Amino acid sequence: LQPKTLRGKKVLITAGPTFEPIDPVRGITNLSSGKMGYALARAAREAGADVTLVSGPTALVTPTGVHRIDVQTARQMFDAVMLHASGQDVFIAVAAVADWLVTNASAQKLKKTADGALPHLEFALNPDILAAVAALPGRPYCVGFAAESEELLKHGKAKRERKGIPLLVGNIGHATFGKDENELVLFDENTEVHFPHAHKQLLARQLITEISERIHMDPVH
Ligand code: C5P
């Protein structure tokens, strides 16, 4: 049984992919399954936290006792997170948020035309949810994830600094999407901690233990 290291703490988590519509029946998304974010929500709840999970579209069951808010787009995820950010002790951004939204999405289903003309999509940048929460006054302890396909150590360290967060978790190997297992490396200001290949629920418990130790050691982050 998980020790109640987060009793009385509030934890906000994003999970899953986002879905950016192109028309009413099509859109742009990614291969995130939501498994790591849901495993963290379950582990945080087991550790006694009050957990809010803002989830993109997934096929997963809500962990017992977790308050889940369903969203589709990155913009909706941003709005839901901002609405719930105040008073949180920890924010863990696990969602694979789409970098771009389609600004000229069609209200009607796009049709193939007789002359074979192709649709033209236009894009705009989505807001960076993690960076926005990290910039809030009195912010929660912020944890980010990185799914780099190369040079994880170099990019992971740089990403932690760029996002202005105390802890960044790198997925070792980029083939983790959809899998039940993963291997992680944690970067903070001074150290790197390696979590060997294991089931995501076990890794989630280890990560929640690390986070609770860090917030108890350093209440101002
Ligand atoms: O910059 P990059 O997308 O690689 O950063 C990944 C981290 O930032 C993850 O923790 C992800 O959940 C978060 N993120 C976010 N909003 C975005 C893009 C990424 O919260 N628009």
PDB file of N, CA and C in Angstrom, residues 6-13 41 44-53 65-67 84 87-90:
ATOM      1  N   LEU A   6       0.921  12.371   0.310  1.00  0.00           N
ATOM      2  CA  LEU A   6       0.322  13.586  -0.247  1.00  0.00           C
ATOM      3  C   LEU A   6      -1.030  13.893   0.405  1.00  0.00           C
ATOM      4  N   ARG A   7      -1.225  13.394   1.611  1.00  0.00           N
ATOM      5  CA  ARG A   7      -2.483  13.661   2.312  1.00  0.00           C
ATOM      6  C   ARG A   7      -2.672  15.178   2.464  1.00  0.00           C
ATOM      7  N   GLY A   8      -3.867  15.658   2.113  1.00  0.00           N
ATOM      8  CA  GLY A   8      -4.169  17.089   2.251  1.00  0.00           C
ATOM      9  C   GLY A   8      -3.624  17.942   1.116  1.00  0.00           C
ATOM     10  N   LYS A   9      -2.934  17.335   0.158  1.00  0.00           N
ATOM     11  CA  LYS A   9      -2.384  18.094  -0.976  1.00  0.00           C
ATOM     12  C   LYS A   9      -3.317  18.002  -2.182  1.00  0.00           C
ATOM     13  N   LYS A  10      -3.266  19.055  -3.006  1.00  0.00           N
ATOM     14  CA  LYS A  10      -4.070  19.073  -4.235  1.00  0.00           C
ATOM     15  C   LYS A  10      -3.146  18.907  -5.443  1.00  0.00           C
ATOM     16  N   VAL A  11      -3.487  17.958  -6.301  1.00  0.00           N
ATOM     17  CA  VAL A  11      -2.647  17.642  -7.465  1.00  0.00           C
ATOM     18  C   VAL A  11      -3.486  17.744  -8.742  1.00  0.00           C
ATOM     19  N   LEU A  12      -2.973  18.523  -9.686  1.00  0.00           N
ATOM     20  CA  LEU A  12      -3.633  18.700 -10.988  1.00  0.00           C
ATOM     21  C   LEU A  12      -2.765  18.026 -12.054  1.00  0.00           C
ATOM     22  N   ILE A  13      -3.379  17.221 -12.903  1.00  0.00           N
ATOM     23  CA  ILE A  13      -2.626  16.447 -13.909  1.00  0.00           C
ATOM     24  C   ILE A  13      -3.307  16.601 -15.275  1.00  0.00           C
ATOM     25  N   ALA A  41      -2.296   9.846 -11.825  1.00  0.00           N
ATOM     26  CA  ALA A  41      -3.502  10.274 -11.099  1.00  0.00           C
ATOM     27  C   ALA A  41      -3.869   9.221 -10.049  1.00  0.00           C
ATOM     28  N   ALA A  44      -1.237   9.316  -7.209  1.00  0.00           N
ATOM     29  CA  ALA A  44      -1.382  10.505  -6.356  1.00  0.00           C
ATOM     30  C   ALA A  44      -2.583  10.344  -5.427  1.00  0.00           C
ATOM     31  N   ARG A  45      -3.649   9.754  -5.966  1.00  0.00           N
ATOM     32  CA  ARG A  45      -4.852   9.506  -5.144  1.00  0.00           C
ATOM     33  C   ARG A  45      -4.523   8.492  -4.045  1.00  0.00           C
ATOM     34  N   GLU A  46      -3.811   7.429  -4.411  1.00  0.00           N
ATOM     35  CA  GLU A  46      -3.406   6.419  -3.421  1.00  0.00           C
ATOM     36  C   GLU A  46      -2.556   7.045  -2.318  1.00  0.00           C
ATOM     37  N   ALA A  47      -1.790   8.087  -2.703  1.00  0.00           N
ATOM     38  CA  ALA A  47      -0.930   8.762  -1.717  1.00  0.00           C
ATOM     39  C   ALA A  47      -1.711   9.789  -0.908  1.00  0.00           C
ATOM     40  N   GLY A  48      -3.029   9.846  -1.113  1.00  0.00           N
ATOM     41  CA  GLY A  48      -3.880  10.680  -0.259  1.00  0.00           C
ATOM     42  C   GLY A  48      -4.236  12.039  -0.827  1.00  0.00           C
ATOM     43  N   ALA A  49      -3.787  12.349  -2.077  1.00  0.00           N
ATOM     44  CA  ALA A  49      -4.053  13.678  -2.634  1.00  0.00           C
ATOM     45  C   ALA A  49      -5.482  13.798  -3.146  1.00  0.00           C
ATOM     46  N   ASP A  50      -5.901  15.053  -3.250  1.00  0.00           N
ATOM     47  CA  ASP A  50      -7.148  15.416  -3.920  1.00  0.00           C
ATOM     48  C   ASP A  50      -6.753  15.663  -5.386  1.00  0.00           C
ATOM     49  N   VAL A  51      -7.180  14.786  -6.294  1.00  0.00           N
ATOM     50  CA  VAL A  51      -6.620  14.776  -7.654  1.00  0.00           C
ATOM     51  C   VAL A  51      -7.636  15.227  -8.699  1.00  0.00           C
ATOM     52  N   THR A  52      -7.228  16.205  -9.517  1.00  0.00           N
ATOM     53  CA  THR A  52      -8.020  16.621 -10.683  1.00  0.00           C
ATOM     54  C   THR A  52      -7.247  16.232 -11.939  1.00  0.00           C
ATOM     55  N   LEU A  53      -7.905  15.492 -12.823  1.00  0.00           N
ATOM     56  CA  LEU A  53      -7.275  14.987 -14.045  1.00  0.00           C
ATOM     57  C   LEU A  53      -7.968  15.624 -15.246  1.00  0.00           C
ATOM     58  N   GLY A  65     -11.888   7.730  -7.242  1.00  0.00           N
ATOM     59  CA  GLY A  65     -11.682   8.896  -6.377  1.00  0.00           C
ATOM     60  C   GLY A  65     -11.052  10.092  -7.058  1.00  0.00           C
ATOM     61  N   VAL A  66     -10.787   9.984  -8.375  1.00  0.00           N
ATOM     62  CA  VAL A  66     -10.153  11.086  -9.115  1.00  0.00           C
ATOM     63  C   VAL A  66     -11.230  11.903  -9.818  1.00  0.00           C
ATOM     64  N   HIS A  67     -11.113  13.233  -9.724  1.00  0.00           N
ATOM     65  CA  HIS A  67     -12.046  14.124 -10.416  1.00  0.00           C
ATOM     66  C   HIS A  67     -11.530  14.348 -11.833  1.00  0.00           C
ATOM     67  N   HIS A  84      -8.682  25.602 -12.789  1.00  0.00           N
ATOM     68  CA  HIS A  84      -8.441  24.795 -11.583  1.00  0.00           C
ATOM     69  C   HIS A  84      -7.060  24.997 -10.974  1.00  0.00           C
ATOM     70  N   GLY A  87      -4.644  27.263  -5.957  1.00  0.00           N
ATOM     71  CA  GLY A  87      -4.768  26.404  -4.774  1.00  0.00           C
ATOM     72  C   GLY A  87      -4.187  25.010  -4.944  1.00  0.00           C
ATOM     73  N   GLN A  88      -3.661  24.697  -6.145  1.00  0.00           N
ATOM     74  CA  GLN A  88      -3.040  23.376  -6.329  1.00  0.00           C
ATOM     75  C   GLN A  88      -1.639  23.375  -5.723  1.00  0.00           C
ATOM     76  N   ASP A  89      -1.246  22.241  -5.166  1.00  0.00           N
ATOM     77  CA  ASP A  89       0.121  22.099  -4.636  1.00  0.00           C
ATOM     78  C   ASP A  89       1.084  21.574  -5.690  1.00  0.00           C
ATOM     79  N   VAL A  90       0.560  20.733  -6.592  1.00  0.00           N
ATOM     80  CA  VAL A  90       1.410  20.114  -7.612  1.00  0.00           C
ATOM     81  C   VAL A  90       0.676  20.153  -8.949  1.00  0.00           C
TER      82      VAL A  90
END
